Short mmCIF file of C-alpha atoms in Angstrom, two decimals:
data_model
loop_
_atom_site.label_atom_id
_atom_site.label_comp_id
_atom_site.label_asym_id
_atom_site.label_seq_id
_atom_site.Cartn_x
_atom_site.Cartn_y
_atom_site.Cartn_z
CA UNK A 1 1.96 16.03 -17.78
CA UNK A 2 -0.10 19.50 -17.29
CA UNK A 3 -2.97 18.78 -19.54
CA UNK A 4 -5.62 21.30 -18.72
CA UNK A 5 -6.05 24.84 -16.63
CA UNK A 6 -8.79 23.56 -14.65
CA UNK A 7 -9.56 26.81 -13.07
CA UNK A 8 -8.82 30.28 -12.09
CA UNK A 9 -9.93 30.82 -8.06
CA UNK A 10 -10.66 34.70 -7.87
CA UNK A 11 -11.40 35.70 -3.62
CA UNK A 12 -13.85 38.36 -3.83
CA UNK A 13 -14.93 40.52 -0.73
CA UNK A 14 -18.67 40.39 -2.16
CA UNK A 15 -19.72 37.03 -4.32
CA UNK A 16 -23.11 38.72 -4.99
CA UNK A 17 -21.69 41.51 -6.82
CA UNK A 18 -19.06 39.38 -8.50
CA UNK A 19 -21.39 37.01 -9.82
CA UNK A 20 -23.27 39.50 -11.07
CA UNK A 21 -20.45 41.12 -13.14
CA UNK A 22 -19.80 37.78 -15.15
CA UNK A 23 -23.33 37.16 -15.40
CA UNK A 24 -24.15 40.73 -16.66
CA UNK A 25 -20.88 40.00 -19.14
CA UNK A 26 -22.99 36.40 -20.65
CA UNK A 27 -20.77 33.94 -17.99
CA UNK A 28 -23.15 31.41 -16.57
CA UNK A 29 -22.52 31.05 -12.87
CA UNK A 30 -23.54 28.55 -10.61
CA UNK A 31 -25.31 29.35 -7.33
CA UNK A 32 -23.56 29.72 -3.96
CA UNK A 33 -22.17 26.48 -2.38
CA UNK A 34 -20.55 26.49 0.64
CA UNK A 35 -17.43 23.81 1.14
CA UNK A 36 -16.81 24.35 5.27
CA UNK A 37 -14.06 21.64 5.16
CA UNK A 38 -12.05 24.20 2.56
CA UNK A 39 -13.87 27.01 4.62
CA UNK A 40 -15.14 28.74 1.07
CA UNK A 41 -18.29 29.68 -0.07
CA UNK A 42 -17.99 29.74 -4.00
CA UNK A 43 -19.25 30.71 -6.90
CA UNK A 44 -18.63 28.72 -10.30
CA UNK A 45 -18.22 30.77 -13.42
CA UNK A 46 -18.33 28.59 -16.59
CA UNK A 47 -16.50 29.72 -20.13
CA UNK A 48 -16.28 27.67 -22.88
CA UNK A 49 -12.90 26.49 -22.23
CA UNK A 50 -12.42 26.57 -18.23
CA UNK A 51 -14.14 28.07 -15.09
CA UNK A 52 -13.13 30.80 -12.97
CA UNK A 53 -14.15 30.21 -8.80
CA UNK A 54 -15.19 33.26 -7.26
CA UNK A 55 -14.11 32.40 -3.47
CA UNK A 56 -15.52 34.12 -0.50
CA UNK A 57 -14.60 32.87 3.36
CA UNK A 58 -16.75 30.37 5.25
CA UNK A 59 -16.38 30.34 9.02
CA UNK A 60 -13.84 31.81 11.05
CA UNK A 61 -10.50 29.95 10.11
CA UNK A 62 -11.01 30.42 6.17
CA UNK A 63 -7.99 30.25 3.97
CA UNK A 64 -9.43 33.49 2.13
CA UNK A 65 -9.75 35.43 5.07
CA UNK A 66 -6.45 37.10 5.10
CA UNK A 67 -5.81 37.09 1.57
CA UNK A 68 -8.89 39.55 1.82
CA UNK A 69 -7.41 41.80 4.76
CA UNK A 70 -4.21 42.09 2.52
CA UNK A 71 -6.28 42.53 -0.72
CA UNK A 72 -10.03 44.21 0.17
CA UNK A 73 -10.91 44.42 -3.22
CA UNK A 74 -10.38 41.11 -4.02
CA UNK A 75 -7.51 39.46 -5.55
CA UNK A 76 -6.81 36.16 -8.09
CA UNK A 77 -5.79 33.49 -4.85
CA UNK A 78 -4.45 30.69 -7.13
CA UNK A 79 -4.65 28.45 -10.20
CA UNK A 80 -5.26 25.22 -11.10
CA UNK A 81 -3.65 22.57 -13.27
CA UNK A 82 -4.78 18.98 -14.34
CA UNK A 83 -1.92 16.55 -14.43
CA UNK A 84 -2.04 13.14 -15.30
CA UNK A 85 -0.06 11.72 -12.49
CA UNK A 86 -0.01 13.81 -9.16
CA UNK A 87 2.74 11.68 -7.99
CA UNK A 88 5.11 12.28 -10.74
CA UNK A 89 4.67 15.58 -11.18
CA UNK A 90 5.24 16.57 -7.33
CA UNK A 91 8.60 15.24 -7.79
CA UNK A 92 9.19 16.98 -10.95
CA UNK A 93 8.34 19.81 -9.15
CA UNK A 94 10.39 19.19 -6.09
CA UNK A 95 13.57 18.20 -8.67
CA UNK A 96 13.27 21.47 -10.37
CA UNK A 97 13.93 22.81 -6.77
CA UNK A 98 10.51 24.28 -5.84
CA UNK A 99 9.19 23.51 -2.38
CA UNK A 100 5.68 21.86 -2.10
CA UNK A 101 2.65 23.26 0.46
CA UNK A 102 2.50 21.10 3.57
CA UNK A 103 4.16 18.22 4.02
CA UNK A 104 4.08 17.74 0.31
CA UNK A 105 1.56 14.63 0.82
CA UNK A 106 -1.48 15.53 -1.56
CA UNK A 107 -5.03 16.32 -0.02
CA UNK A 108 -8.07 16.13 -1.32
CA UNK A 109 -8.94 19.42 -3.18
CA UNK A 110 -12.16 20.89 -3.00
CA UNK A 111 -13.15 19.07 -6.62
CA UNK A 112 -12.79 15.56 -4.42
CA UNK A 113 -9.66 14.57 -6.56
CA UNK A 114 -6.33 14.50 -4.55
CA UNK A 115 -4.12 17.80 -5.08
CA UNK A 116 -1.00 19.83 -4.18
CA UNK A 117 0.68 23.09 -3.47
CA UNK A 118 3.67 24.25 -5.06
CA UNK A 119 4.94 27.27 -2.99
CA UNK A 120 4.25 30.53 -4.62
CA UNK A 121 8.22 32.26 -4.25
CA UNK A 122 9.51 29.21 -5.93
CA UNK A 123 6.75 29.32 -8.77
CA UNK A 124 6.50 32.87 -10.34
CA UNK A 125 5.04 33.97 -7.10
CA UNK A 126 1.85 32.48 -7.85
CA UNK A 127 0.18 29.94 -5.91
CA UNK A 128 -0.58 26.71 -8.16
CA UNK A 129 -2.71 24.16 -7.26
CA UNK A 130 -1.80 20.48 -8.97
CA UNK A 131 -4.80 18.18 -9.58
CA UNK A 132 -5.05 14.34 -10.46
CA UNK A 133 -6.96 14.81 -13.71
CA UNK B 1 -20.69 37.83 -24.30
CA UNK B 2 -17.70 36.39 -22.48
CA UNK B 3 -17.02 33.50 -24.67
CA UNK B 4 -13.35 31.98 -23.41
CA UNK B 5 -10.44 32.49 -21.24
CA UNK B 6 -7.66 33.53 -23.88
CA UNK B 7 -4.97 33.29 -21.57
CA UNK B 8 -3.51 34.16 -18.10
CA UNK B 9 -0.29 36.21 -18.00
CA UNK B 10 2.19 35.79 -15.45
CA UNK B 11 5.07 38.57 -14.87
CA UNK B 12 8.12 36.38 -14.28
CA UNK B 13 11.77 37.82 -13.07
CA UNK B 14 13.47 34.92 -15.19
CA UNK B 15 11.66 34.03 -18.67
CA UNK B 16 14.29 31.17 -18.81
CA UNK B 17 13.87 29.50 -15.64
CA UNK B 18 9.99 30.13 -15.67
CA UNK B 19 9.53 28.79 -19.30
CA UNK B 20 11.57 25.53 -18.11
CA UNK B 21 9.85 24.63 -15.14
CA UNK B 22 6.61 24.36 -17.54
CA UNK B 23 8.53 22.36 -19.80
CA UNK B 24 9.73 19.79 -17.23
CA UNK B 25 5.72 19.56 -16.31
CA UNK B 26 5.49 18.23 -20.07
CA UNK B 27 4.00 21.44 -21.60
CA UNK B 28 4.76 23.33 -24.67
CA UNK B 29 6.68 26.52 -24.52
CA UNK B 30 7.27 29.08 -27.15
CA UNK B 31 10.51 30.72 -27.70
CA UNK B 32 10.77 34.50 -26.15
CA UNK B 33 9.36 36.91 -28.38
CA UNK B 34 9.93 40.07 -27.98
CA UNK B 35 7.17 42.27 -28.68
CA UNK B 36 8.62 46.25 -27.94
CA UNK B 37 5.51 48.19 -28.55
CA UNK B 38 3.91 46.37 -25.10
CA UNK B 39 7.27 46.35 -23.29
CA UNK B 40 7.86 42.76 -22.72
CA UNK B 41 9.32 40.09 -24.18
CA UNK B 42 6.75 37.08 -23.89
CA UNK B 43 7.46 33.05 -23.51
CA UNK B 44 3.62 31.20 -24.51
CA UNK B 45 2.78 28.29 -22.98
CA UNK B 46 0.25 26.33 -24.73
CA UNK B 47 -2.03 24.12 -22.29
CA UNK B 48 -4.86 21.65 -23.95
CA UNK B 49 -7.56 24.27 -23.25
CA UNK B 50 -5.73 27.99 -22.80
CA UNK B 51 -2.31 29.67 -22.64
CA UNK B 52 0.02 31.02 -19.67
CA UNK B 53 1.77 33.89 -21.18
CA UNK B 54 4.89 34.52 -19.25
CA UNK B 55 5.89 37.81 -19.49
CA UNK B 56 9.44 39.64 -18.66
CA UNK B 57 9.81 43.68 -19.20
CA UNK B 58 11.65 44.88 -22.06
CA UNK B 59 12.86 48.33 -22.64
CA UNK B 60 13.05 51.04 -20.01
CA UNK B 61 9.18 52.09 -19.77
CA UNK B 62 7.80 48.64 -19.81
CA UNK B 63 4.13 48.27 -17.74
CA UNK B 64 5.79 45.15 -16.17
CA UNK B 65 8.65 46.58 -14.51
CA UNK B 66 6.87 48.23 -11.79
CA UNK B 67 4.80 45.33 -11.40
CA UNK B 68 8.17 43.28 -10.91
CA UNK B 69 9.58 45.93 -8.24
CA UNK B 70 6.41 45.26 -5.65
CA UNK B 71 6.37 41.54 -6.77
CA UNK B 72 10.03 40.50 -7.14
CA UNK B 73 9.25 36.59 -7.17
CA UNK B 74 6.60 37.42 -9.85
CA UNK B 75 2.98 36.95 -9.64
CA UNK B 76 -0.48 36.85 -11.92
CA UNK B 77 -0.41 39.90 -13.64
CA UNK B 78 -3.59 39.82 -15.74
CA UNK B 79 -6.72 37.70 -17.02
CA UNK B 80 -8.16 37.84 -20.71
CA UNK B 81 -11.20 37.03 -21.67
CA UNK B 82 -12.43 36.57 -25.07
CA UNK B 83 -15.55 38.68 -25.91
CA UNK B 84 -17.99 38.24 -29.27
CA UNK B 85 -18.58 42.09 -29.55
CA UNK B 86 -16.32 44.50 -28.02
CA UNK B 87 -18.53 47.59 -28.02
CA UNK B 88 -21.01 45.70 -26.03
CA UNK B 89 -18.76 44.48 -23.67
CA UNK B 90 -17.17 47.44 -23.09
CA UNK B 91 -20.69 49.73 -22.79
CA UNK B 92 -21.97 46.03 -20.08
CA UNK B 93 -18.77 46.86 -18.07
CA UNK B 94 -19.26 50.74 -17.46
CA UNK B 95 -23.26 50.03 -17.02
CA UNK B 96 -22.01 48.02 -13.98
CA UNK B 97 -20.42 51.12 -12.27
CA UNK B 98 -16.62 49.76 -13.19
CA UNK B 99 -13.90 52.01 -15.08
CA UNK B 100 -12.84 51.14 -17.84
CA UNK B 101 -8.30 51.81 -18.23
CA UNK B 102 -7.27 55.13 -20.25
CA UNK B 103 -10.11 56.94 -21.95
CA UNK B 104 -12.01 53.55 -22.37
CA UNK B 105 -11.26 53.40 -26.35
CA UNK B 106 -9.91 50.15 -27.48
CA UNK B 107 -6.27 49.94 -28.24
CA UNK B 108 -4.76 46.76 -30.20
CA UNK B 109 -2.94 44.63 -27.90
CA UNK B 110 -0.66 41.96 -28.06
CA UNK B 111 -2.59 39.33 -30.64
CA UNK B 112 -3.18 42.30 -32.75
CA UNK B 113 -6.63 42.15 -31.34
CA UNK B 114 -9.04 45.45 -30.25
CA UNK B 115 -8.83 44.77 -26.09
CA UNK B 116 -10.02 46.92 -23.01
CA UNK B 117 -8.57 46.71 -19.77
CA UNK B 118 -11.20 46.82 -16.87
CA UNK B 119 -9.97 48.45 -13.44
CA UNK B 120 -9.00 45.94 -10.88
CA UNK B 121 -10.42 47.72 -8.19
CA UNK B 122 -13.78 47.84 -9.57
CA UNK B 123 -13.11 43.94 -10.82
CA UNK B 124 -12.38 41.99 -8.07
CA UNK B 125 -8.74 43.05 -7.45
CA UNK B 126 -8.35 41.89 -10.87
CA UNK B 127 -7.05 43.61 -13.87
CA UNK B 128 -9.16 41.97 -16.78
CA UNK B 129 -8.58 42.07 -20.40
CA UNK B 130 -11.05 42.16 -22.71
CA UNK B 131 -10.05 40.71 -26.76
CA UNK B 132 -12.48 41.10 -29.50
CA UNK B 133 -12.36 37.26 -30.59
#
């Protein structure tokens, strides 16, 4: 049902000089694009196998934003699975007892592919974003 | 230089109920192995494209425990990355103004591999592991 780790999403207090790093290390990275409906600005880092998304808050109400007062330095903010069927993996999720984001309806995700939140104290404390591969 | 994401590891207070709720979302899961040199017994979790490595402290002085007492509901506990040439990567990450963990010199880590550990503060909030692939 998980197929693939999509992606890592890394929020970084300065995407200039976190680009940088994974550019200096060989990483290609894509430029800046800002998604004001998610209120991110991000940064795509491609590896051979997956991508890690350097976040970085857009506008006033952005998700990031207090993840950053909590962690200044910058912190790994979630990460995300392909599954084959979002549907039938909420409930799997939801029978194995762990509480969805929200209302538990999915949204559409910042890839334009519909996506949900399992809560992070009922999944290993990490926040885990489910996408409709 | 960075060629893949070799895995993400994930400190977990329960290997057992961690390791299941991957299972019920259709993925493969190791048994525990318990590996006392690191300190932790580790359940992997093989995904199409990477691995989760959940990891659980074993012995007394184990690098997870502490990690466990801040974060009791578990949490991401580090990245690694796959690099062609260690040396390199190592001398690219110090040449960017970030420390490297202990006195910088590779020690053999869990896939009997040469790795570095890169300072989260200097690496997004991050603590980064570098593998000689």
């Amino acid at each position: 049902m998980i197929t693939r780790l999509n992606h890592v999403a890394i929020a970084v207090p300065d995407l200039k000089k976190a680009a940088a790093q994974y550019e200096a290390l060989g990483a290609k990275t894509s430029a800046p694009q800002d998604l004001p409906e998610h209120g991110v600005t991000v940064v795509f880092v491609t590896l051979e196998n997956t991508k890690i998304e350097l976040l970085h808050p857009l506008g006033e109400n952005s998700p990031i934003g207090k993840f950053l007062e909590k962690n200044p330095a910058g912190g790994i903010h979630h990460l995300c699975f392909e599954v084959e069927n979002l549907e039938t993996a909420s409930k799997t999720i939801t029978d194995l007892g762990a509480r969805l984001l929200g209302n538990g309806t999915p949204a559409i995700g910042a890839h334009s592919k519909p996506v949900v939140f399992a809560h992070p104290k009922d999944f290993q404390g990490t926040l885990v974003e489910f996408e409709q591969s």
